[in-house]
Coordinates of C-alpha atoms in Angstrom, one line a residue:
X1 CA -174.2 -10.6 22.1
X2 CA -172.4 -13.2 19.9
X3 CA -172.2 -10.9 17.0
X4 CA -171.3 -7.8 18.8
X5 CA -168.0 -10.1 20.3
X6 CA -167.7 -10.9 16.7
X7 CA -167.1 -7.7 15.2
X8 CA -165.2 -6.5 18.4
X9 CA -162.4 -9.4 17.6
X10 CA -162.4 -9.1 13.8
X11 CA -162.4 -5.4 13.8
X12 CA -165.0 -2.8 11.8
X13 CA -162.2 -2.0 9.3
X14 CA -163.1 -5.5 8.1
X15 CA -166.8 -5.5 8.2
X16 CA -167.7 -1.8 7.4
X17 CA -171.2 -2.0 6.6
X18 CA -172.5 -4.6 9.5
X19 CA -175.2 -3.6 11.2
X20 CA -174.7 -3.1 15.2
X21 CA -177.3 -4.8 17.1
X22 CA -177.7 -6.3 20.2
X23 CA -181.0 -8.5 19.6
X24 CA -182.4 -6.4 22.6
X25 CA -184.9 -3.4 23.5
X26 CA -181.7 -1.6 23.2
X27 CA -181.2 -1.7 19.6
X28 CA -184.2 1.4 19.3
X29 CA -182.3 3.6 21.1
X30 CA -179.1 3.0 18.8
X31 CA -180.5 3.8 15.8
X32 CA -180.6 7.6 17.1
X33 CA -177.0 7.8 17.5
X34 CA -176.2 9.1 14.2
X35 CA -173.7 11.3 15.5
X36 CA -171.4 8.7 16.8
X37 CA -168.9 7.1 14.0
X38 CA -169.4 3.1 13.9
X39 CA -166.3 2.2 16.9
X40 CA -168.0 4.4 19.5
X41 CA -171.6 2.6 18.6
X42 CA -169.9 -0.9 18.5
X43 CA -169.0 -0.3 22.5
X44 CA -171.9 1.7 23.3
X45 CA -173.9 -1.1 21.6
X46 CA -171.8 -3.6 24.4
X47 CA -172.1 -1.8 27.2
X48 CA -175.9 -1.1 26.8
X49 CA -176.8 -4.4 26.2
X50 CA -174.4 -5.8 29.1
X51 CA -176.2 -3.6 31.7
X52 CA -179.8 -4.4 30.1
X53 CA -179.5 -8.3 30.6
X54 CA -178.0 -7.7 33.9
X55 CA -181.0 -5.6 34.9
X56 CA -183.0 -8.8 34.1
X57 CA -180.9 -11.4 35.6
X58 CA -182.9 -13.6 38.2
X59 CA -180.7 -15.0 41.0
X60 CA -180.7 -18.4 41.8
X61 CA -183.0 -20.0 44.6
X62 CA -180.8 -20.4 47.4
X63 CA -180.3 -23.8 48.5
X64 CA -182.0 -25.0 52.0
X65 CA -179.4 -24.4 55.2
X66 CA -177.0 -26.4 56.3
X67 CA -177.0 -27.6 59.9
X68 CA -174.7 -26.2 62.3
X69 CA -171.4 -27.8 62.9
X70 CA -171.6 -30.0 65.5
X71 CA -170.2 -29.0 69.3
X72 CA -166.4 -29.4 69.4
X73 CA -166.0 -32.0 72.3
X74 CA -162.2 -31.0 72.6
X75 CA -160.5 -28.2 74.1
X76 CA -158.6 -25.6 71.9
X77 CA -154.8 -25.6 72.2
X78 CA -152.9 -22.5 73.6
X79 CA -152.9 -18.9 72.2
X80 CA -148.7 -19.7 72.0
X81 CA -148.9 -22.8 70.0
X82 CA -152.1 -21.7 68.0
X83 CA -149.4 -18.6 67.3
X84 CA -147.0 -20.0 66.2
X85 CA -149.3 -22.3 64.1
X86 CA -150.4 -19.5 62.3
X87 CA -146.3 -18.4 61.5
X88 CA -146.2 -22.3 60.1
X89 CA -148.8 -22.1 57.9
X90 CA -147.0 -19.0 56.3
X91 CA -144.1 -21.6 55.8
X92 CA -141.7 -20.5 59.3
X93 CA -140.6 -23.9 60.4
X94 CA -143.6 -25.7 58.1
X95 CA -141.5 -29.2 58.4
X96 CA -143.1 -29.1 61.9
X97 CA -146.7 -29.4 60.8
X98 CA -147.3 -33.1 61.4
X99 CA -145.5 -33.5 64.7
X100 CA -147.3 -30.5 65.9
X101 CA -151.1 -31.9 65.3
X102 CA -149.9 -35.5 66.4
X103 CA -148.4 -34.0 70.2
X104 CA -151.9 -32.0 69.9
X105 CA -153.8 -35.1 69.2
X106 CA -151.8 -37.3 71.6
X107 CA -152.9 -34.1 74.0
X108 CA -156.8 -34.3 73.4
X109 CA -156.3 -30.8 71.8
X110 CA -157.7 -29.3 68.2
X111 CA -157.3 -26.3 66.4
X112 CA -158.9 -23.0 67.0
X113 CA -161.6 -22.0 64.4
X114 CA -159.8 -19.3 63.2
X115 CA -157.3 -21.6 61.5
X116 CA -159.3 -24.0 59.9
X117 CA -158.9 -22.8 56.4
X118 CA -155.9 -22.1 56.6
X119 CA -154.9 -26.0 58.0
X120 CA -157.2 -27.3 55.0
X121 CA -156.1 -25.2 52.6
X122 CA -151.9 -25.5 53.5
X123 CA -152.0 -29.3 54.2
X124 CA -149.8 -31.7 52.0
X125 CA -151.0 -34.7 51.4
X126 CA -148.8 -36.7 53.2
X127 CA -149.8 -34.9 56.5
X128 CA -153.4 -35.1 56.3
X129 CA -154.0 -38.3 58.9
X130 CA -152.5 -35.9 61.0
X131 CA -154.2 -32.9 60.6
X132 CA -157.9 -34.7 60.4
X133 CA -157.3 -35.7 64.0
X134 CA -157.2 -32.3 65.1
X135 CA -160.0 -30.8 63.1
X136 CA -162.3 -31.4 65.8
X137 CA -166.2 -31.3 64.7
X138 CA -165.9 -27.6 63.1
X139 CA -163.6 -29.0 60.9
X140 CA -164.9 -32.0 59.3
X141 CA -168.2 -30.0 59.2
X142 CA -166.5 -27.2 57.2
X143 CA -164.9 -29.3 55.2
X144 CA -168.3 -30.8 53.4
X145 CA -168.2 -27.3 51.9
X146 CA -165.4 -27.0 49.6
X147 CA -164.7 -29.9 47.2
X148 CA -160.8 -28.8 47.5
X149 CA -161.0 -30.2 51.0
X150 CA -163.5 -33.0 50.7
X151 CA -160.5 -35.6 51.7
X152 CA -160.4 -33.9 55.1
X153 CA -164.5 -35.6 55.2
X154 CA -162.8 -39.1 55.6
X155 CA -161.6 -37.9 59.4
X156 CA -165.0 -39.7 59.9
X157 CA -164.0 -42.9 59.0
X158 CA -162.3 -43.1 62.1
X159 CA -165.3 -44.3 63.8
X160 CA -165.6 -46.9 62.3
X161 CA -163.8 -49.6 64.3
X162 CA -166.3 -48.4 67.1
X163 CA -169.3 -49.4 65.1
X164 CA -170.3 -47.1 61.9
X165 CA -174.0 -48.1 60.6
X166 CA -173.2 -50.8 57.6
X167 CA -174.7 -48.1 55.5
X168 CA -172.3 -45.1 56.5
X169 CA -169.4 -47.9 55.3
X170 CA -171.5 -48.9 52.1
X171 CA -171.6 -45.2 51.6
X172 CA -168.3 -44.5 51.9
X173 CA -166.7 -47.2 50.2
X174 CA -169.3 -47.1 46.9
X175 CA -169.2 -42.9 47.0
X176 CA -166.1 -41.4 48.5
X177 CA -162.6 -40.6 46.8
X178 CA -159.7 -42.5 47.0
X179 CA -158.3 -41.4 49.8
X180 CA -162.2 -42.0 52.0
X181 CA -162.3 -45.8 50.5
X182 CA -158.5 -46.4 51.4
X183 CA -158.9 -45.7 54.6
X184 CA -162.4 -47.5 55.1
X185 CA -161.3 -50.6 53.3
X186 CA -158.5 -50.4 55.7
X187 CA -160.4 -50.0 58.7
X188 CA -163.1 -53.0 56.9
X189 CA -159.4 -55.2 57.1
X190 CA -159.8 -54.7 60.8
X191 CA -162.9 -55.3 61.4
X192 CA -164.5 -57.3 59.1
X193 CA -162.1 -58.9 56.5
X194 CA -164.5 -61.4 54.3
X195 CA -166.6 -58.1 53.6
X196 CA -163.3 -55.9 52.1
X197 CA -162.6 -58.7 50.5
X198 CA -165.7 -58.9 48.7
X199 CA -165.8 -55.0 48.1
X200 CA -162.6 -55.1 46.5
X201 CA -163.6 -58.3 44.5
X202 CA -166.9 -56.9 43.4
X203 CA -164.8 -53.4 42.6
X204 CA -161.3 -54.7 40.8
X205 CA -162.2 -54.6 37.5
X206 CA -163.9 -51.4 37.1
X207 CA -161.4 -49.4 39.1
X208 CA -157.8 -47.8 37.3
X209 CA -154.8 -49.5 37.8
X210 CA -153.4 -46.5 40.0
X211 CA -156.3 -47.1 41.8
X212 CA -156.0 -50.6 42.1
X213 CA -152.8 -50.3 43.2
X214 CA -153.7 -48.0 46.2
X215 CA -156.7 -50.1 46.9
X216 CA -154.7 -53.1 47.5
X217 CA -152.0 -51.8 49.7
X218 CA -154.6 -51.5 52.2
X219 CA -154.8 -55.6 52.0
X220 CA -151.7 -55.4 54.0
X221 CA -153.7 -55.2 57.0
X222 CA -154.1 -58.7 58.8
X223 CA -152.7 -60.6 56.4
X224 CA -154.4 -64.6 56.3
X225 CA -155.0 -67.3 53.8
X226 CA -158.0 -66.2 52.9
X227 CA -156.4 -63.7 50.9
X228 CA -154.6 -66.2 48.3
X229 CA -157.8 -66.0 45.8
X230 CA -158.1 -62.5 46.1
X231 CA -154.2 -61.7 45.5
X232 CA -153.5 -64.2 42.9
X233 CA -156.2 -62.3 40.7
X234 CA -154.0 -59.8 41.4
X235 CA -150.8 -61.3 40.9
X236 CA -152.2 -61.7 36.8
X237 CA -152.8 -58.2 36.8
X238 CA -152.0 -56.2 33.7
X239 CA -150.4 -53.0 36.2
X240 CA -146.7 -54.0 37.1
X241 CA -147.0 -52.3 40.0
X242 CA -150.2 -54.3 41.2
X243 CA -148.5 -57.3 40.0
X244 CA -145.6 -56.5 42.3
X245 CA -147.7 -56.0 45.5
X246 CA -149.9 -59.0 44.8
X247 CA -146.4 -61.2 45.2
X248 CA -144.6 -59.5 48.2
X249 CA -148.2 -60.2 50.0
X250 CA -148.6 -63.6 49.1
X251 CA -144.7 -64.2 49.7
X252 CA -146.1 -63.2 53.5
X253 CA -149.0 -65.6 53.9
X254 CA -147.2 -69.6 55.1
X255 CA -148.3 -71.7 52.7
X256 CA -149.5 -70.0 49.9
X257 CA -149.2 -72.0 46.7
X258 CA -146.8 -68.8 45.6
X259 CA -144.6 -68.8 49.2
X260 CA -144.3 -72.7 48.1
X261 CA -142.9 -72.3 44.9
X262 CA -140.5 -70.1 45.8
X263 CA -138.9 -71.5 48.9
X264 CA -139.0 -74.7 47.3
X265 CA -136.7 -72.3 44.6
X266 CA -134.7 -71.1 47.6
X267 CA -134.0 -74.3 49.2
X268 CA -132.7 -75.6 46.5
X269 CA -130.2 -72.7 45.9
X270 CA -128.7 -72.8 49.2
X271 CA -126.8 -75.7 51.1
X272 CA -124.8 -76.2 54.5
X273 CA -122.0 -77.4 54.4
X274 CA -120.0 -78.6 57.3
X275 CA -116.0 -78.8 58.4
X276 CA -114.9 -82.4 57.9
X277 CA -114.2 -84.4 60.9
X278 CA -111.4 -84.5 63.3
X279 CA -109.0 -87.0 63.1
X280 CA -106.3 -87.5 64.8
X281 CA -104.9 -86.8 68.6
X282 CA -102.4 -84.1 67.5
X283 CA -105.6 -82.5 65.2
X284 CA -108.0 -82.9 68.2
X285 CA -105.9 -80.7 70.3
X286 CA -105.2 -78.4 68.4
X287 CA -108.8 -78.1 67.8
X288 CA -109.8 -78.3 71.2
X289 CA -106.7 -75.3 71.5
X290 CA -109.0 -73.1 68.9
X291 CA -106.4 -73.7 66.3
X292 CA -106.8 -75.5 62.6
X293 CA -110.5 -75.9 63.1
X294 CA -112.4 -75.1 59.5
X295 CA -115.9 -73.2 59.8
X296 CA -119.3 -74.6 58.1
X297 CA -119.4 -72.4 54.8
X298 CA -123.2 -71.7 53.2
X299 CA -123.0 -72.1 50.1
X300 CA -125.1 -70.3 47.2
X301 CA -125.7 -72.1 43.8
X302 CA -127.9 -70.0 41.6
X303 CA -129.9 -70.9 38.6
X304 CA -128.5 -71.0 35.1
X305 CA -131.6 -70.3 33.6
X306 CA -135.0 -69.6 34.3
X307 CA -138.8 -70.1 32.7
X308 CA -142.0 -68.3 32.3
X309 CA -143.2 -70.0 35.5
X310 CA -140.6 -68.2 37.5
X311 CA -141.5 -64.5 35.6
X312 CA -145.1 -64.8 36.4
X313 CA -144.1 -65.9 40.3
X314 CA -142.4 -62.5 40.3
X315 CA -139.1 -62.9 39.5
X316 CA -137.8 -60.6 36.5
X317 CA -135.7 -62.0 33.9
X318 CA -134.0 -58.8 33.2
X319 CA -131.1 -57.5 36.2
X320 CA -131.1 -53.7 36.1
X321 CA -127.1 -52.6 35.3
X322 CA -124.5 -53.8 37.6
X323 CA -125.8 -57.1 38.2
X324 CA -125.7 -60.4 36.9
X325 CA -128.6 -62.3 35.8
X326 CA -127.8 -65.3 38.2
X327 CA -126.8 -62.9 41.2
X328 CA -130.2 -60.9 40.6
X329 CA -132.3 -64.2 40.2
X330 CA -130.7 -65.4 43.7
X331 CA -131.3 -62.1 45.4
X332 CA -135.2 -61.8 44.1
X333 CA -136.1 -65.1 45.0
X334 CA -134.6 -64.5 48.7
X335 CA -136.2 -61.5 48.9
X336 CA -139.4 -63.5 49.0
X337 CA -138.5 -65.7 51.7
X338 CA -138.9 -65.2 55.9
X339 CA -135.6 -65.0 57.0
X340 CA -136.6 -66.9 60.1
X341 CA -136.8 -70.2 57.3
X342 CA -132.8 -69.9 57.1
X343 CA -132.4 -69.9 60.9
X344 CA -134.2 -73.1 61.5
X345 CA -133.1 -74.8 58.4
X346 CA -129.4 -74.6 59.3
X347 CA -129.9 -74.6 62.5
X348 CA -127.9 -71.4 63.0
X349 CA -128.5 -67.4 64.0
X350 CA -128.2 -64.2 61.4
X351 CA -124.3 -64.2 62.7
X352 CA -123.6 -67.5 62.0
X353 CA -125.2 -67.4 58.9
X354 CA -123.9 -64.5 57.5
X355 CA -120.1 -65.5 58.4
X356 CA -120.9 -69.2 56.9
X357 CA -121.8 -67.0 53.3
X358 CA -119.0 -64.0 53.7
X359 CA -116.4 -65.8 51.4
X360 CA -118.8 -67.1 48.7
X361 CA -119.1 -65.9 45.2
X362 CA -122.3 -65.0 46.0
X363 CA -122.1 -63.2 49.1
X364 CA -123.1 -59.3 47.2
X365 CA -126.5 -61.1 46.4
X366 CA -127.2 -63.0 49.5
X367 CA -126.6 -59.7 51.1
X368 CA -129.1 -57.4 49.1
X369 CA -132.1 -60.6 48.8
X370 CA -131.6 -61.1 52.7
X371 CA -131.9 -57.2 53.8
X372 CA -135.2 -57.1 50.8
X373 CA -136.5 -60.2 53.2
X374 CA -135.6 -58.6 56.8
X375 CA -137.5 -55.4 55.6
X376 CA -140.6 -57.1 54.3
X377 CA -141.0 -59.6 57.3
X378 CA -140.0 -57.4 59.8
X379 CA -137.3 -60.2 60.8
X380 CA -135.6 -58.0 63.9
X381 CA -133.0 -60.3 64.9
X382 CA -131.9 -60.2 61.3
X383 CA -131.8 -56.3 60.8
X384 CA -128.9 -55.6 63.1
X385 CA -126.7 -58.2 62.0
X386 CA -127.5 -57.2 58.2
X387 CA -126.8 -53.5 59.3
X388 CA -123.4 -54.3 59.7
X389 CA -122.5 -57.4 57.5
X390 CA -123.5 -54.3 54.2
X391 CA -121.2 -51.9 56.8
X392 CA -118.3 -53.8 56.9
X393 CA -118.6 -55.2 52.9
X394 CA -115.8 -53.6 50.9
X395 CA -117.3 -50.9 48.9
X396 CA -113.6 -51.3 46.4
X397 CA -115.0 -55.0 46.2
X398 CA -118.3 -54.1 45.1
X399 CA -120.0 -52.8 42.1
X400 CA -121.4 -49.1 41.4
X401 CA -125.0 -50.5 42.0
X402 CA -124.1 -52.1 45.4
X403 CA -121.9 -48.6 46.4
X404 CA -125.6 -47.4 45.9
X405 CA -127.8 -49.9 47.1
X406 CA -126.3 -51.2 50.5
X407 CA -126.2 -47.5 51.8
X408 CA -130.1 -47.5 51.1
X409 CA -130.9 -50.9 52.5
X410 CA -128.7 -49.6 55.8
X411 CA -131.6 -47.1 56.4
X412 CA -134.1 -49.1 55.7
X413 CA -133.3 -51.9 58.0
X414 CA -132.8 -48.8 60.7
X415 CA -135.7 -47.4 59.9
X416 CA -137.6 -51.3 60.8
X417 CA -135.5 -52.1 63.9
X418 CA -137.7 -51.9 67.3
X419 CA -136.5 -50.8 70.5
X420 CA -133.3 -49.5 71.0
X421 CA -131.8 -51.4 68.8
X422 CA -131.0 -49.3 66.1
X423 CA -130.2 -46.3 68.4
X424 CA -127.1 -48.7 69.9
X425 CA -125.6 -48.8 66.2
X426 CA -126.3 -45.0 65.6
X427 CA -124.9 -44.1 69.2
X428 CA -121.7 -46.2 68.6
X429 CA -121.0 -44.8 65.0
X430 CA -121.2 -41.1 67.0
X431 CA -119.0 -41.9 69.6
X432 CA -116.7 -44.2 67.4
X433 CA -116.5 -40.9 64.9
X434 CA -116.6 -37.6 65.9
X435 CA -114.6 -36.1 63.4
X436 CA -116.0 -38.3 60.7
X437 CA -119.9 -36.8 60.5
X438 CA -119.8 -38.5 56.4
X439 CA -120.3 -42.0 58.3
X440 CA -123.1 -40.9 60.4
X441 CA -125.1 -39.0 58.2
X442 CA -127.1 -40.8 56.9
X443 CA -128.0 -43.2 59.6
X444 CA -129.1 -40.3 61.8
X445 CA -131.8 -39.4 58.8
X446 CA -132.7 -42.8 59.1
X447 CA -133.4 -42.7 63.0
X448 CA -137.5 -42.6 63.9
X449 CA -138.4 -39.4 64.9
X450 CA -138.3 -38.2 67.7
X451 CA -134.5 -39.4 68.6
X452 CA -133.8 -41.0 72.0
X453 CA -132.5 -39.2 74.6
X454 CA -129.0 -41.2 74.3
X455 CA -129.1 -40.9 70.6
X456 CA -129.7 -37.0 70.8
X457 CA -126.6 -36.7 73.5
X458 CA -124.1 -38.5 71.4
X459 CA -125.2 -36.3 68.6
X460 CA -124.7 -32.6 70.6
X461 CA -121.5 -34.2 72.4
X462 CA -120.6 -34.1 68.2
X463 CA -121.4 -30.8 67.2
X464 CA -120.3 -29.4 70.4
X465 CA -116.9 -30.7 69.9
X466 CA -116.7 -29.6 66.2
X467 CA -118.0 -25.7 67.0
X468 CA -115.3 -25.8 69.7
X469 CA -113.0 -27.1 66.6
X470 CA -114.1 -24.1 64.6
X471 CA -111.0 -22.0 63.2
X472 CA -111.1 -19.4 60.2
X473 CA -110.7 -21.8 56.9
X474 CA -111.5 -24.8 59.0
X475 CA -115.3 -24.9 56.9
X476 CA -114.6 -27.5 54.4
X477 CA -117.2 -29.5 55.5
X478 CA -120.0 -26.9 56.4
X479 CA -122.5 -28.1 53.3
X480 CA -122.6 -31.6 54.9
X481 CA -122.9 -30.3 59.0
X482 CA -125.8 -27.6 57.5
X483 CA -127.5 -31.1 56.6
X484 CA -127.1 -32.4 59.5
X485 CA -128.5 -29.5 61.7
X486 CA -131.4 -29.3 59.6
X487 CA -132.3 -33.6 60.5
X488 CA -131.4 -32.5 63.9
X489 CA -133.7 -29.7 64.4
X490 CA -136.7 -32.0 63.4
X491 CA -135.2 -35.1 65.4
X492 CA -133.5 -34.3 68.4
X493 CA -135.6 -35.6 71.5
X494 CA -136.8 -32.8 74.2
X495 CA -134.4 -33.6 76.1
X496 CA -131.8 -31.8 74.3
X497 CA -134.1 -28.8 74.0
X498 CA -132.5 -26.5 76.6
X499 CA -128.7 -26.7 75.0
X500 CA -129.6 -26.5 71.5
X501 CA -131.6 -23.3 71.6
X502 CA -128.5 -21.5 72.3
X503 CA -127.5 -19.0 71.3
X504 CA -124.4 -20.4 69.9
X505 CA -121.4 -18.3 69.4
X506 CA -118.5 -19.4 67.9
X507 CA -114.9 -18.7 69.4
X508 CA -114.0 -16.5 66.2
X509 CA -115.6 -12.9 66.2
X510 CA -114.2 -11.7 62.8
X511 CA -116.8 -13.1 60.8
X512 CA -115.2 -15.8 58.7
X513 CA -117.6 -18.6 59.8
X514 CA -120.6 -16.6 59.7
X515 CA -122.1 -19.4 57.0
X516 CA -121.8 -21.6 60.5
X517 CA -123.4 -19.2 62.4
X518 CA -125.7 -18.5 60.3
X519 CA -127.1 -22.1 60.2
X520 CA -126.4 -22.8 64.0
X521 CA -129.1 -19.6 64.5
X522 CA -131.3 -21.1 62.1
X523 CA -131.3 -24.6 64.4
X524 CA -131.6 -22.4 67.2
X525 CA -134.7 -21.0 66.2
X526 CA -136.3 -24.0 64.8
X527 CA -135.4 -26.3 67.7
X528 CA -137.4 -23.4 69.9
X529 CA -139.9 -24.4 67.6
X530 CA -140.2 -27.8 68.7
X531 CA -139.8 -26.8 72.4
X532 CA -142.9 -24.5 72.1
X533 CA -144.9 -27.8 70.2
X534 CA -143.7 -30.0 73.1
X535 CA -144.3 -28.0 76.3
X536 CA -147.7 -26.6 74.8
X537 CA -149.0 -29.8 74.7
X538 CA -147.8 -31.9 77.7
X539 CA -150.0 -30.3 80.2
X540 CA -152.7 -33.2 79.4
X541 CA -150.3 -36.6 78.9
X542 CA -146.5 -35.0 78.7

C-alpha cells in the first residue's frame, strides 16, 4: 500500500498519469472501472485492498494461560470504606489515600477486587509501600499483567526477611526495576549485609548515576564499619549527589578514616573557655549571692582557608549567598559531627552549650551546622533545645538566608523529635498564641501525623475561639487559617473527630464570611472522611 499512501499525501493533481495499484488480486478488478475519474479509483483502490489483506490476516497464537491468582488470605474491608474508596480514587479527599491503606493494613484488611485497577492505576509514587500492603494476592497477581504496574510486583519482596529462596533475591535484584532492587537491597541490609554489599559492588559501575544514587540510600540501613570500602568508592564518585550521600554516611560510622578527619577539623575549631577564678572574700560572696559571677563562653575560631583535602572530605569551597566562606566552612564541617561529641568534650548539656556560644561571632553558624548534625544523628536531647535557641535568634540580627533557613531546620528537628516532645513545644506555642496562628503554622505542618490527642485540643481550643471571634470584615487572615484547616483535616487525631465534623455556623448569617464557611464545610467533610477511615478499620486492632 506504500504507493497508494503516497499518491493519497502528494495529491493526483501532481502525479496525473500514475498508475493505481495495490500490488494485490485486487488490481484486476480495477482495471474495469473506467467509469470512475482517477480520485474515486485512488480510494476505491485503498479501501479494496485494506479489506483484502484483512481477509488474510492470521491471528497470533495465543500465549499458554496464566495461573490463577492465588487465594486472598485477608478479609475485604467494608462496603462503607471500600465506598468511599471508590469517591477517593475520583480525587474526593484523595490526600487520604495512604493513611487509608496503612489503618487497613494495620487492620489485616485489603481491597475488594473491584478496585484493583483503579488503586494501580491512581497510585502516586510516593504512596505505593502503602498501597502494595493492601493488594492482597489478587493484586500482586494482576499486577504481573500490565507493565504500567509492574512496581506494584515488588509487594513480594516483603517476604523476604522471612526467608525468600537465594534465587527469588538473585532474581530480583539482577531483573527487577528500580524500585523491586531498592527495596530488596534494603531488605538484603537487614538480613544479610556482606551480600548487598557485594551486589552493589559488583553492580556500581554499570548502573546511572540517578540510579546509583537511589541504590545507595538504601545503605542507610544498619550502618557498620564494614561499609567504609564500599562508601569511600562512593565518596570519589563523579554524581555530586552520590558524592554527598557517601559523606553524610561515613560521617555516621565512629571511626571512619572520613569521621576522623573531620572531628579532628571540629575540634580544633572550637574551644572552652572558662570564668577566671574567684578572688577575694568580698568577690566570693557576691558569687556565692549569684551576683558578678562570669559564664564559660564556647568559643568558635573558623578556618582562614581551606585545601583540596577538605573539598574531597565534603566540604564545599563555595557558600551559597548570604554566607560567609568561614561561617559556611564552620557550619559544614559541624554538620558532620555527632552532637553527643560536644556534650562529652565540654562536659556540658545542649543548654549549656548553646548559652556558652549565644554571644559569639559565630553563633548564626554554630546554629545551622548543629541543627544539620541533630537531624542526621538523630541527637534527641539536642533537637529541643536547637528548636528554640533558632526561635528565640533575632531574625533583624540575621541574614535573608537565615530568615529562610532556621524556619526550615525548626521543622525538621520537629519532624525527628520522639515522644512527646515535640508536641509540648507545638502545644505551648498554641496556648501561648491564640490570636497569633503566623507562629504556629508551620510547626503544626511539621507535627507527625496523626497529631496527639493534646496537640489536636490545643489546636480546636484555637479555631474555636477565632470562629467565635468572627465579625463582618474581621477576614484579614482567612488565606492563612484556610491553610491551616486543610493540615488539620489530614492531622487532627480521632479524638477530635466528633467536634470537628460540625456543622459549623458562624454567628453572622448575612453572608459576609461565607469564604470561612465555605472552608470550615470543606474541613467538615474531609475530617468525616477520616472518621469513616478510622472507625472502618478498628474493629480488628482500634
Amino acid at each position: 500500500m506504500d504507493d497508494l499512501i503516497k499518491r493519497l499525501v502528494v495529491g493526483t493533481a501532481a502525479q496525473p498519469n500514475a498508475q493505481v495499484e495495490t500490488g494485490t488480486d485486487v488490481d484486476g478488478l480495477l482495471a474495469g472501472l473506467s467509469a470512475v475519474d482517477t480520485e474515486q479509483k485512488l480510494l476505491i483502490a485503498a479501501a479494496a485492498g485494506a479489506v483484502y489483506r484483512q481477509a488474510g490476516y492470521s491471528a497470533e497464537k495465543a500465549k499458554e494461560r496464566s495461573a490463577a491468582s492465588p487465594p486472598d488470605a485477608e478479609p475485604v474491608c467494608s462496603p462503607p470504606l471500600a465506598q468511599l474508596l471508590r469517591r477517593m480514587f475520583d480525587g474526593e479527599h484523595a490526600a487520604f489515600l495512604g493513611e487509608a491503606w496503612q489503618r487497613m493494613a494495620h487492620a489485616g484488611q485489603r481491597l475488594p477486587h473491584e478496585l484493583l485497577p483503579l488503586a494501580l492505576d491512581k497510585c502516586r509514587q510516593e504512596l505505593r509501600p502503602s498501597l502494595m500492603a493492601v493488594l492482597g494476592a489478587r493484586g500482586r497477581w494482576l499486577a504481573g499483567f500490565n507493565a504500567d504496574w509492574r512496581w506494584a510486583c515488588a509487594a513480594r519482596i516483603d517476604a523476604v526477611e522471612d526467608g525468600p529462596t537465594d534465587a527469588e533475591a538473585e532474581r530480583i535484584w539482577n531483573e527487577g526495576v528500580l524500585t523491586e532492587r531498592v527495596a530488596i537491597l534494603r531488605r538484603m541490609r537487614r538480613i544479610d549485609p556482606a551480600r548487598a554489599r557485594l551486589w552493589l559492588a559488583d553492580a556500581w559501575s554499570k548502573e546511572k548515576a540517578d540510579h546509583r544514587a537511589k541504590l545507595l540510600e538504601a545503605v542507610d540501613v544498619a550502618l557498620t564499619a564494614e561499609d567504609e570500602p564500599l562508601l569511600e568508592m562512593a565518596r570519589r564518585d563523579r554524581s555530586a549527589g552520590v558524592r554527598s550521600c557517601a559523606v553524610r554516611y561515613l560521617a555516621r560510622i565512629p571511626g571512619s578514616a572520613l569521621a576522623t578527619r573531620i572531628l579532628e577539623r571540629a575540634d580544633a575549631m572550637l574551644s572552652w573557655e572558662l570564668p577566671p577564678p574567684v578572688r577575694g572574700i568580698k568577690s566570693a560572696i557576691k558569687a556565692l549571692a549569684g551576683g558578678g559571677q562570669a559564664s564559660p563562653r564556647l568559643n568558635a575560631t573558623p578556618p582562614t582557608a581551606i585545601d583540596a583535602a577538605w573539598e574531597q572530605d565534603g566540604i564545599a569551597r563555595k557558600p551559597p549567598q548570604g554566607i560567609g566562606e568561614r561561617g559556611w566552612w564552620l557550619a559544614q564541617t559541624l554538620s558532620c559531627v555527632s552532637p553527643q561529641h560536644w556534650e562529652d568534650r565540654f562536659r556540658a548539656d545542649p543548654t549549656a552549650l548553646l548559652a556558652a556560644s549565644e554571644a559569639g561571632e559565630w553563633y548564626a553558624s554554630l546554629l545551622e551546622g548543629w541543627a544539620q548534625a541533630a537531624i542526621s544523628f538523630a541527637s534527641q536531647n539536642w533537637l529541643a533545645a536547637l528548636w528554640e535557641a533558632l526561635r528565640r535568634y533575632a531574625l533583624p540580627r540575621g541574614t535573608s538566608r537565615e530568615a529562610q533557613l532556621f524556619p526550615a531546620l525548626q521543622d525538621q528537628l520537629l519532624a525527628v523529635l520522639t515522644g512527646d516532645a515535640a508536641d509540648r513545644i507545638v502545644v505551648r506555642l498554641l496556648e501561648g498564641s491564640l490570636d497569633e496562628p503566623d507562629r504556629w503554622a508551620k510547626p503544626l505542618a511539621a507535627l507527625r501525623r496523626p497529631w496527639s490527642a493534646d496537640v489536636t485540643s490545643a489546636w480546636s481550643a484555637a479555631l474555636t475561639q477565632r470562629v467565635r471571634s468572627l465579625r463582618p470584615g474581621s477576614d484579614n487572615d482567612w488565606y492563612l487559617w484556610s491553610t491551616l484547616l486543610e493540615t488539620a483535616a489530614g492531622a487532627m487525631h480521632p479524638s477530635g473527630f466528633a467536634a470537628a465534623v460540625g456543622p459549623w455556623e458562624l454567628a453572622t448569617g448575612d453572608g459576609s464570611l461565607s469564604r470561612w464557611q465555605h472552608q470550615l464545610d470543606k474541613f467538615g467533610e474531609a475530617v468525616r472522611a477520616r472518621q469513616i477511615i478510622w472507625q472502618e478499620t478498628a474493629n480488628v486492632h482500634g
